């Protein structure tokens, strides 16, 4: 099992620009969209602010490549960018 921390913020994309939701609301939507794709993909919110969200993602190590691609797709769909937080 892999655990990784990410911070999610509004991207500079058109979807992000035109969103009427807060960045954290769209980040939760992206994470929900991602996590329902596999039972082994989960997240836990660590910090929740209007303009950002910090979450710890959990997934099986063997699925890390496909999970990353699917998470990126979900983030782009909601106008969100993610940054890995080491540690």
PDB file of N, CA and C in Angstrom:
ATOM      1  N   UNK A   1       0.844  -1.178   0.000  1.00  0.00           N
ATOM      2  CA  UNK A   1       0.000   0.000   0.000  1.00  0.00           C
ATOM      3  C   UNK A   1       0.892   1.246   0.000  1.00  0.00           C
ATOM      4  N   UNK A   2       0.592   2.174  -0.889  1.00  0.00           N
ATOM      5  CA  UNK A   2       1.302   3.444  -0.986  1.00  0.00           C
ATOM      6  C   UNK A   2       0.435   4.532  -0.365  1.00  0.00           C
ATOM      7  N   UNK A   3       1.049   5.408   0.406  1.00  0.00           N
ATOM      8  CA  UNK A   3       0.398   6.614   0.904  1.00  0.00           C
ATOM      9  C   UNK A   3       1.205   7.803   0.410  1.00  0.00           C
ATOM     10  N   UNK A   4       0.538   8.771  -0.176  1.00  0.00           N
ATOM     11  CA  UNK A   4       1.210   9.956  -0.693  1.00  0.00           C
ATOM     12  C   UNK A   4       0.375  11.187  -0.384  1.00  0.00           C
ATOM     13  N   UNK A   5       1.050  12.260   0.010  1.00  0.00           N
ATOM     14  CA  UNK A   5       0.367  13.513   0.338  1.00  0.00           C
ATOM     15  C   UNK A   5       0.465  14.472  -0.846  1.00  0.00           C
ATOM     16  N   UNK A   6      -0.664  15.100  -1.163  1.00  0.00           N
ATOM     17  CA  UNK A   6      -0.728  16.076  -2.241  1.00  0.00           C
ATOM     18  C   UNK A   6      -1.463  17.317  -1.769  1.00  0.00           C
ATOM     19  N   UNK A   7      -1.077  18.449  -2.346  1.00  0.00           N
ATOM     20  CA  UNK A   7      -1.848  19.674  -2.172  1.00  0.00           C
ATOM     21  C   UNK A   7      -2.533  19.962  -3.501  1.00  0.00           C
ATOM     22  N   UNK A   8      -3.789  20.303  -3.431  1.00  0.00           N
ATOM     23  CA  UNK A   8      -4.607  20.577  -4.607  1.00  0.00           C
ATOM     24  C   UNK A   8      -4.996  22.049  -4.591  1.00  0.00           C
ATOM     25  N   UNK A   9      -4.784  22.719  -5.726  1.00  0.00           N
ATOM     26  CA  UNK A   9      -5.132  24.135  -5.878  1.00  0.00           C
ATOM     27  C   UNK A   9      -5.763  24.342  -7.237  1.00  0.00           C
ATOM     28  N   UNK A  10      -6.312  25.524  -7.440  1.00  0.00           N
ATOM     29  CA  UNK A  10      -6.920  25.880  -8.717  1.00  0.00           C
ATOM     30  C   UNK A  10      -5.832  25.952  -9.791  1.00  0.00           C
ATOM     31  N   UNK A  11      -6.100  25.382 -10.946  1.00  0.00           N
ATOM     32  CA  UNK A  11      -5.156  25.475 -12.064  1.00  0.00           C
ATOM     33  C   UNK A  11      -5.447  26.744 -12.867  1.00  0.00           C
ATOM     34  N   UNK A  12      -4.572  27.053 -13.781  1.00  0.00           N
ATOM     35  CA  UNK A  12      -4.760  28.212 -14.655  1.00  0.00           C
ATOM     36  C   UNK A  12      -5.509  27.848 -15.932  1.00  0.00           C
ATOM     37  N   UNK A  13      -6.168  26.706 -15.939  1.00  0.00           N
ATOM     38  CA  UNK A  13      -6.886  26.255 -17.130  1.00  0.00           C
ATOM     39  C   UNK A  13      -8.213  27.007 -17.279  1.00  0.00           C
ATOM     40  N   UNK A  14      -8.814  26.869 -18.446  1.00  0.00           N
ATOM     41  CA  UNK A  14     -10.129  27.480 -18.663  1.00  0.00           C
ATOM     42  C   UNK A  14     -11.171  26.904 -17.716  1.00  0.00           C
ATOM     43  N   UNK A  15     -11.113  25.589 -17.495  1.00  0.00           N
ATOM     44  CA  UNK A  15     -12.070  24.968 -16.559  1.00  0.00           C
ATOM     45  C   UNK A  15     -11.920  25.580 -15.171  1.00  0.00           C
ATOM     46  N   UNK A  16     -10.683  25.777 -14.746  1.00  0.00           N
ATOM     47  CA  UNK A  16     -10.450  26.392 -13.452  1.00  0.00           C
ATOM     48  C   UNK A  16     -10.925  27.831 -13.402  1.00  0.00           C
ATOM     49  N   UNK A  17     -10.662  28.563 -14.466  1.00  0.00           N
ATOM     50  CA  UNK A  17     -11.036  29.971 -14.526  1.00  0.00           C
ATOM     51  C   UNK A  17     -12.543  30.152 -14.462  1.00  0.00           C
ATOM     52  N   UNK A  18     -13.277  29.302 -15.154  1.00  0.00           N
ATOM     53  CA  UNK A  18     -14.726  29.453 -15.230  1.00  0.00           C
ATOM     54  C   UNK A  18     -15.487  28.724 -14.128  1.00  0.00           C
ATOM     55  N   UNK A  19     -14.810  28.004 -13.277  1.00  0.00           N
ATOM     56  CA  UNK A  19     -15.509  27.294 -12.205  1.00  0.00           C
ATOM     57  C   UNK A  19     -16.131  28.279 -11.219  1.00  0.00           C
ATOM     58  N   UNK A  20     -17.339  27.982 -10.804  1.00  0.00           N
ATOM     59  CA  UNK A  20     -18.020  28.811  -9.804  1.00  0.00           C
ATOM     60  C   UNK A  20     -17.829  28.262  -8.391  1.00  0.00           C
ATOM     61  N   UNK A  21     -17.155  27.128  -8.280  1.00  0.00           N
ATOM     62  CA  UNK A  21     -16.897  26.502  -6.975  1.00  0.00           C
ATOM     63  C   UNK A  21     -15.566  26.980  -6.409  1.00  0.00           C
ATOM     64  N   UNK A  22     -15.392  26.766  -5.119  1.00  0.00           N
ATOM     65  CA  UNK A  22     -14.076  27.017  -4.528  1.00  0.00           C
ATOM     66  C   UNK A  22     -13.110  25.945  -5.020  1.00  0.00           C
ATOM     67  N   UNK A  23     -11.828  26.232  -4.926  1.00  0.00           N
ATOM     68  CA  UNK A  23     -10.819  25.260  -5.351  1.00  0.00           C
ATOM     69  C   UNK A  23     -10.930  23.974  -4.542  1.00  0.00           C
ATOM     70  N   UNK A  24     -11.200  24.095  -3.244  1.00  0.00           N
ATOM     71  CA  UNK A  24     -11.286  22.885  -2.415  1.00  0.00           C
ATOM     72  C   UNK A  24     -12.503  22.037  -2.785  1.00  0.00           C
ATOM     73  N   UNK A  25     -13.597  22.670  -3.146  1.00  0.00           N
ATOM     74  CA  UNK A  25     -14.785  21.918  -3.566  1.00  0.00           C
ATOM     75  C   UNK A  25     -14.497  21.144  -4.847  1.00  0.00           C
ATOM     76  N   UNK A  26     -13.846  21.791  -5.801  1.00  0.00           N
ATOM     77  CA  UNK A  26     -13.497  21.092  -7.039  1.00  0.00           C
ATOM     78  C   UNK A  26     -12.443  20.016  -6.801  1.00  0.00           C
ATOM     79  N   UNK A  27     -11.542  20.242  -5.856  1.00  0.00           N
ATOM     80  CA  UNK A  27     -10.547  19.217  -5.521  1.00  0.00           C
ATOM     81  C   UNK A  27     -11.231  17.979  -4.942  1.00  0.00           C
ATOM     82  N   UNK A  28     -12.204  18.179  -4.078  1.00  0.00           N
ATOM     83  CA  UNK A  28     -12.949  17.043  -3.520  1.00  0.00           C
ATOM     84  C   UNK A  28     -13.705  16.320  -4.621  1.00  0.00           C
ATOM     85  N   UNK A  29     -14.283  17.057  -5.553  1.00  0.00           N
ATOM     86  CA  UNK A  29     -14.975  16.421  -6.680  1.00  0.00           C
ATOM     87  C   UNK A  29     -14.015  15.588  -7.514  1.00  0.00           C
ATOM     88  N   UNK A  30     -12.821  16.112  -7.755  1.00  0.00           N
ATOM     89  CA  UNK A  30     -11.817  15.361  -8.509  1.00  0.00           C
ATOM     90  C   UNK A  30     -11.404  14.108  -7.755  1.00  0.00           C
ATOM     91  N   UNK A  31     -11.180  14.230  -6.456  1.00  0.00           N
ATOM     92  CA  UNK A  31     -10.784  13.069  -5.652  1.00  0.00           C
ATOM     93  C   UNK A  31     -11.900  12.034  -5.579  1.00  0.00           C
ATOM     94  N   UNK A  32     -13.141  12.493  -5.449  1.00  0.00           N
ATOM     95  CA  UNK A  32     -14.270  11.559  -5.449  1.00  0.00           C
ATOM     96  C   UNK A  32     -14.356  10.818  -6.786  1.00  0.00           C
ATOM     97  N   UNK A  33     -14.208  11.562  -7.876  1.00  0.00           N
ATOM     98  CA  UNK A  33     -14.253  10.963  -9.213  1.00  0.00           C
ATOM     99  C   UNK A  33     -13.145   9.929  -9.385  1.00  0.00           C
ATOM    100  N   UNK A  34     -11.974  10.232  -8.868  1.00  0.00           N
ATOM    101  CA  UNK A  34     -10.829   9.317  -8.946  1.00  0.00           C
ATOM    102  C   UNK A  34     -11.050   8.086  -8.080  1.00  0.00           C
ATOM    103  N   UNK A  35     -11.467   8.281  -6.841  1.00  0.00           N
ATOM    104  CA  UNK A  35     -11.515   7.174  -5.881  1.00  0.00           C
ATOM    105  C   UNK A  35     -12.605   6.147  -6.178  1.00  0.00           C
ATOM    106  N   UNK A  36     -13.649   6.524  -6.885  1.00  0.00           N
ATOM    107  CA  UNK A  36     -14.705   5.559  -7.187  1.00  0.00           C
ATOM    108  C   UNK A  36     -14.312   4.596  -8.312  1.00  0.00           C
ATOM    109  N   UNK A  37     -13.192   4.869  -8.978  1.00  0.00           N
ATOM    110  CA  UNK A  37     -12.776   4.014 -10.086  1.00  0.00           C
ATOM    111  C   UNK A  37     -12.212   2.671  -9.630  1.00  0.00           C
ATOM    112  N   UNK A  38     -11.654   2.621  -8.420  1.00  0.00           N
ATOM    113  CA  UNK A  38     -11.105   1.371  -7.870  1.00  0.00           C
ATOM    114  C   UNK A  38     -11.356   1.363  -6.365  1.00  0.00           C
ATOM    115  N   UNK A  39     -11.723   0.214  -5.838  1.00  0.00           N
ATOM    116  CA  UNK A  39     -11.947   0.094  -4.398  1.00  0.00           C
ATOM    117  C   UNK A  39     -10.686   0.367  -3.588  1.00  0.00           C
ATOM    118  N   UNK A  40      -9.524   0.124  -4.169  1.00  0.00           N
ATOM    119  CA  UNK A  40      -8.265   0.295  -3.450  1.00  0.00           C
ATOM    120  C   UNK A  40      -7.733   1.731  -3.508  1.00  0.00           C
ATOM    121  N   UNK A  41      -8.420   2.640  -4.222  1.00  0.00           N
ATOM    122  CA  UNK A  41      -7.999   4.037  -4.296  1.00  0.00           C
ATOM    123  C   UNK A  41      -8.815   4.839  -3.294  1.00  0.00           C
ATOM    124  N   UNK A  42      -8.139   5.364  -2.288  1.00  0.00           N
ATOM    125  CA  UNK A  42      -8.810   6.108  -1.230  1.00  0.00           C
ATOM    126  C   UNK A  42      -8.055   7.389  -0.922  1.00  0.00           C
ATOM    127  N   UNK A  43      -8.732   8.293  -0.245  1.00  0.00           N
ATOM    128  CA  UNK A  43      -8.072   9.519   0.203  1.00  0.00           C
ATOM    129  C   UNK A  43      -8.634   9.942   1.551  1.00  0.00           C
ATOM    130  N   UNK A  44      -7.822  10.713   2.254  1.00  0.00           N
ATOM    131  CA  UNK A  44      -8.221  11.288   3.541  1.00  0.00           C
ATOM    132  C   UNK A  44      -7.795  12.752   3.519  1.00  0.00           C
ATOM    133  N   UNK A  45      -8.726  13.634   3.799  1.00  0.00           N
ATOM    134  CA  UNK A  45      -8.426  15.059   3.807  1.00  0.00           C
ATOM    135  C   UNK A  45      -7.689  15.413   5.095  1.00  0.00           C
ATOM    136  N   UNK A  46      -6.565  16.096   4.927  1.00  0.00           N
ATOM    137  CA  UNK A  46      -5.758  16.507   6.068  1.00  0.00           C
ATOM    138  C   UNK A  46      -5.950  17.992   6.393  1.00  0.00           C
ATOM    139  N   UNK A  47      -6.056  18.819   5.372  1.00  0.00           N
ATOM    140  CA  UNK A  47      -6.303  20.255   5.543  1.00  0.00           C
ATOM    141  C   UNK A  47      -7.293  20.701   4.485  1.00  0.00           C
ATOM    142  N   UNK A  48      -8.246  21.512   4.907  1.00  0.00           N
ATOM    143  CA  UNK A  48      -9.298  21.952   3.998  1.00  0.00           C
ATOM    144  C   UNK A  48      -9.466  23.459   4.151  1.00  0.00           C
ATOM    145  N   UNK A  49      -9.061  24.193   3.126  1.00  0.00           N
ATOM    146  CA  UNK A  49      -9.255  25.634   3.071  1.00  0.00           C
ATOM    147  C   UNK A  49      -9.976  25.954   1.779  1.00  0.00           C
ATOM    148  N   UNK A  50     -10.460  27.162   1.644  1.00  0.00           N
ATOM    149  CA  UNK A  50     -11.216  27.512   0.451  1.00  0.00           C
ATOM    150  C   UNK A  50     -10.385  27.400  -0.824  1.00  0.00           C
ATOM    151  N   UNK A  51      -9.122  27.825  -0.764  1.00  0.00           N
ATOM    152  CA  UNK A  51      -8.286  27.870  -1.961  1.00  0.00           C
ATOM    153  C   UNK A  51      -7.351  26.678  -2.128  1.00  0.00           C
ATOM    154  N   UNK A  52      -7.356  25.769  -1.180  1.00  0.00           N
ATOM    155  CA  UNK A  52      -6.482  24.602  -1.299  1.00  0.00           C
ATOM    156  C   UNK A  52      -7.001  23.458  -0.446  1.00  0.00           C
ATOM    157  N   UNK A  53      -6.503  22.289  -0.764  1.00  0.00           N
ATOM    158  CA  UNK A  53      -6.874  21.078  -0.041  1.00  0.00           C
ATOM    159  C   UNK A  53      -5.638  20.200   0.030  1.00  0.00           C
ATOM    160  N   UNK A  54      -5.362  19.671   1.201  1.00  0.00           N
ATOM    161  CA  UNK A  54      -4.268  18.720   1.367  1.00  0.00           C
ATOM    162  C   UNK A  54      -4.901  17.378   1.689  1.00  0.00           C
ATOM    163  N   UNK A  55      -4.513  16.350   0.931  1.00  0.00           N
ATOM    164  CA  UNK A  55      -5.084  15.026   1.128  1.00  0.00           C
ATOM    165  C   UNK A  55      -3.988  13.975   1.055  1.00  0.00           C
ATOM    166  N   UNK A  56      -4.209  12.908   1.800  1.00  0.00           N
ATOM    167  CA  UNK A  56      -3.328  11.746   1.739  1.00  0.00           C
ATOM    168  C   UNK A  56      -4.049  10.676   0.940  1.00  0.00           C
ATOM    169  N   UNK A  57      -3.413  10.257  -0.136  1.00  0.00           N
ATOM    170  CA  UNK A  57      -3.987   9.254  -1.023  1.00  0.00           C
ATOM    171  C   UNK A  57      -3.384   7.897  -0.709  1.00  0.00           C
ATOM    172  N   UNK A  58      -4.208   6.869  -0.767  1.00  0.00           N
ATOM    173  CA  UNK A  58      -3.768   5.492  -0.533  1.00  0.00           C
ATOM    174  C   UNK A  58      -4.161   4.645  -1.733  1.00  0.00           C
ATOM    175  N   UNK A  59      -3.243   3.762  -2.137  1.00  0.00           N
ATOM    176  CA  UNK A  59      -3.525   2.870  -3.254  1.00  0.00           C
ATOM    177  C   UNK A  59      -2.540   1.721  -3.243  1.00  0.00           C
ATOM    178  N   UNK A  60      -2.876   0.677  -3.962  1.00  0.00           N
ATOM    179  CA  UNK A  60      -1.967  -0.457  -4.102  1.00  0.00           C
ATOM    180  C   UNK A  60      -0.777  -0.047  -4.961  1.00  0.00           C
ATOM    181  N   UNK A  61       0.402  -0.478  -4.559  1.00  0.00           N
ATOM    182  CA  UNK A  61       1.631  -0.115  -5.271  1.00  0.00           C
ATOM    183  C   UNK A  61       1.585  -0.538  -6.738  1.00  0.00           C
ATOM    184  N   UNK A  62       0.975  -1.670  -7.015  1.00  0.00           N
ATOM    185  CA  UNK A  62       0.928  -2.183  -8.389  1.00  0.00           C
ATOM    186  C   UNK A  62       0.056  -1.317  -9.303  1.00  0.00           C
ATOM    187  N   UNK A  63      -0.745  -0.428  -8.734  1.00  0.00           N
ATOM    188  CA  UNK A  63      -1.645   0.420  -9.516  1.00  0.00           C
ATOM    189  C   UNK A  63      -1.174   1.864  -9.603  1.00  0.00           C
ATOM    190  N   UNK A  64       0.047   2.141  -9.175  1.00  0.00           N
ATOM    191  CA  UNK A  64       0.476   3.536  -9.064  1.00  0.00           C
ATOM    192  C   UNK A  64       0.500   4.264 -10.403  1.00  0.00           C
ATOM    193  N   UNK A  65       0.913   3.604 -11.467  1.00  0.00           N
ATOM    194  CA  UNK A  65       0.978   4.271 -12.771  1.00  0.00           C
ATOM    195  C   UNK A  65      -0.401   4.666 -13.280  1.00  0.00           C
ATOM    196  N   UNK A  66      -1.320   3.712 -13.289  1.00  0.00           N
ATOM    197  CA  UNK A  66      -2.662   4.000 -13.792  1.00  0.00           C
ATOM    198  C   UNK A  66      -3.403   4.952 -12.846  1.00  0.00           C
ATOM    199  N   UNK A  67      -3.182   4.827 -11.561  1.00  0.00           N
ATOM    200  CA  UNK A  67      -3.827   5.715 -10.595  1.00  0.00           C
ATOM    201  C   UNK A  67      -3.379   7.157 -10.810  1.00  0.00           C
ATOM    202  N   UNK A  68      -2.097   7.349 -11.093  1.00  0.00           N
ATOM    203  CA  UNK A  68      -1.580   8.695 -11.343  1.00  0.00           C
ATOM    204  C   UNK A  68      -2.191   9.326 -12.576  1.00  0.00           C
ATOM    205  N   UNK A  69      -2.316   8.544 -13.627  1.00  0.00           N
ATOM    206  CA  UNK A  69      -2.919   9.049 -14.863  1.00  0.00           C
ATOM    207  C   UNK A  69      -4.381   9.404 -14.630  1.00  0.00           C
ATOM    208  N   UNK A  70      -5.095   8.535 -13.954  1.00  0.00           N
ATOM    209  CA  UNK A  70      -6.520   8.782 -13.692  1.00  0.00           C
ATOM    210  C   UNK A  70      -6.722   9.982 -12.772  1.00  0.00           C
ATOM    211  N   UNK A  71      -5.827  10.156 -11.802  1.00  0.00           N
ATOM    212  CA  UNK A  71      -5.921  11.318 -10.918  1.00  0.00           C
ATOM    213  C   UNK A  71      -5.660  12.597 -11.698  1.00  0.00           C
ATOM    214  N   UNK A  72      -4.677  12.574 -12.576  1.00  0.00           N
ATOM    215  CA  UNK A  72      -4.397  13.752 -13.406  1.00  0.00           C
ATOM    216  C   UNK A  72      -5.596  14.085 -14.280  1.00  0.00           C
ATOM    217  N   UNK A  73      -6.213  13.072 -14.866  1.00  0.00           N
ATOM    218  CA  UNK A  73      -7.408  13.295 -15.690  1.00  0.00           C
ATOM    219  C   UNK A  73      -8.523  13.941 -14.878  1.00  0.00           C
ATOM    220  N   UNK A  74      -8.755  13.440 -13.668  1.00  0.00           N
ATOM    221  CA  UNK A  74      -9.811  13.979 -12.806  1.00  0.00           C
ATOM    222  C   UNK A  74      -9.504  15.421 -12.423  1.00  0.00           C
ATOM    223  N   UNK A  75      -8.258  15.707 -12.107  1.00  0.00           N
ATOM    224  CA  UNK A  75      -7.873  17.075 -11.751  1.00  0.00           C
ATOM    225  C   UNK A  75      -8.109  18.028 -12.919  1.00  0.00           C
ATOM    226  N   UNK A  76      -7.709  17.629 -14.108  1.00  0.00           N
ATOM    227  CA  UNK A  76      -7.911  18.470 -15.288  1.00  0.00           C
ATOM    228  C   UNK A  76      -9.396  18.708 -15.553  1.00  0.00           C
ATOM    229  N   UNK A  77     -10.203  17.681 -15.338  1.00  0.00           N
ATOM    230  CA  UNK A  77     -11.646  17.807 -15.558  1.00  0.00           C
ATOM    231  C   UNK A  77     -12.257  18.877 -14.663  1.00  0.00           C
ATOM    232  N   UNK A  78     -11.735  19.048 -13.459  1.00  0.00           N
ATOM    233  CA  UNK A  78     -12.288  20.003 -12.497  1.00  0.00           C
ATOM    234  C   UNK A  78     -11.458  21.280 -12.360  1.00  0.00           C
ATOM    235  N   UNK A  79     -10.464  21.462 -13.204  1.00  0.00           N
ATOM    236  CA  UNK A  79      -9.682  22.687 -13.156  1.00  0.00           C
ATOM    237  C   UNK A  79      -8.784  22.791 -11.936  1.00  0.00           C
ATOM    238  N   UNK A  80      -8.211  21.655 -11.545  1.00  0.00           N
ATOM    239  CA  UNK A  80      -7.381  21.584 -10.345  1.00  0.00           C
ATOM    240  C   UNK A  80      -5.975  21.105 -10.738  1.00  0.00           C
ATOM    241  N   UNK A  81      -4.975  21.590 -10.027  1.00  0.00           N
ATOM    242  CA  UNK A  81      -3.621  21.052 -10.185  1.00  0.00           C
ATOM    243  C   UNK A  81      -3.195  20.468  -8.852  1.00  0.00           C
ATOM    244  N   UNK A  82      -2.314  19.494  -8.921  1.00  0.00           N
ATOM    245  CA  UNK A  82      -1.851  18.819  -7.708  1.00  0.00           C
ATOM    246  C   UNK A  82      -0.348  18.873  -7.633  1.00  0.00           C
ATOM    247  N   UNK A  83       0.142  18.937  -6.412  1.00  0.00           N
ATOM    248  CA  UNK A  83       1.580  18.957  -6.163  1.00  0.00           C
ATOM    249  C   UNK A  83       1.887  17.965  -5.045  1.00  0.00           C
ATOM    250  N   UNK A  84       2.838  17.103  -5.300  1.00  0.00           N
ATOM    251  CA  UNK A  84       3.264  16.127  -4.304  1.00  0.00           C
ATOM    252  C   UNK A  84       3.942  16.847  -3.149  1.00  0.00           C
ATOM    253  N   UNK A  85       3.625  16.426  -1.931  1.00  0.00           N
ATOM    254  CA  UNK A  85       4.238  16.994  -0.731  1.00  0.00           C
ATOM    255  C   UNK A  85       5.141  15.915  -0.126  1.00  0.00           C
ATOM    256  N   UNK A  86       6.466  16.064  -0.236  1.00  0.00           N
ATOM    257  CA  UNK A  86       7.365  15.042   0.321  1.00  0.00           C
ATOM    258  C   UNK A  86       7.262  14.998   1.842  1.00  0.00           C
ATOM    259  N   UNK A  87       7.591  13.830   2.349  1.00  0.00           N
ATOM    260  CA  UNK A  87       7.660  13.727   3.796  1.00  0.00           C
ATOM    261  C   UNK A  87       6.860  12.638   4.307  1.00  0.00           C
TER     262      UNK A  87
END
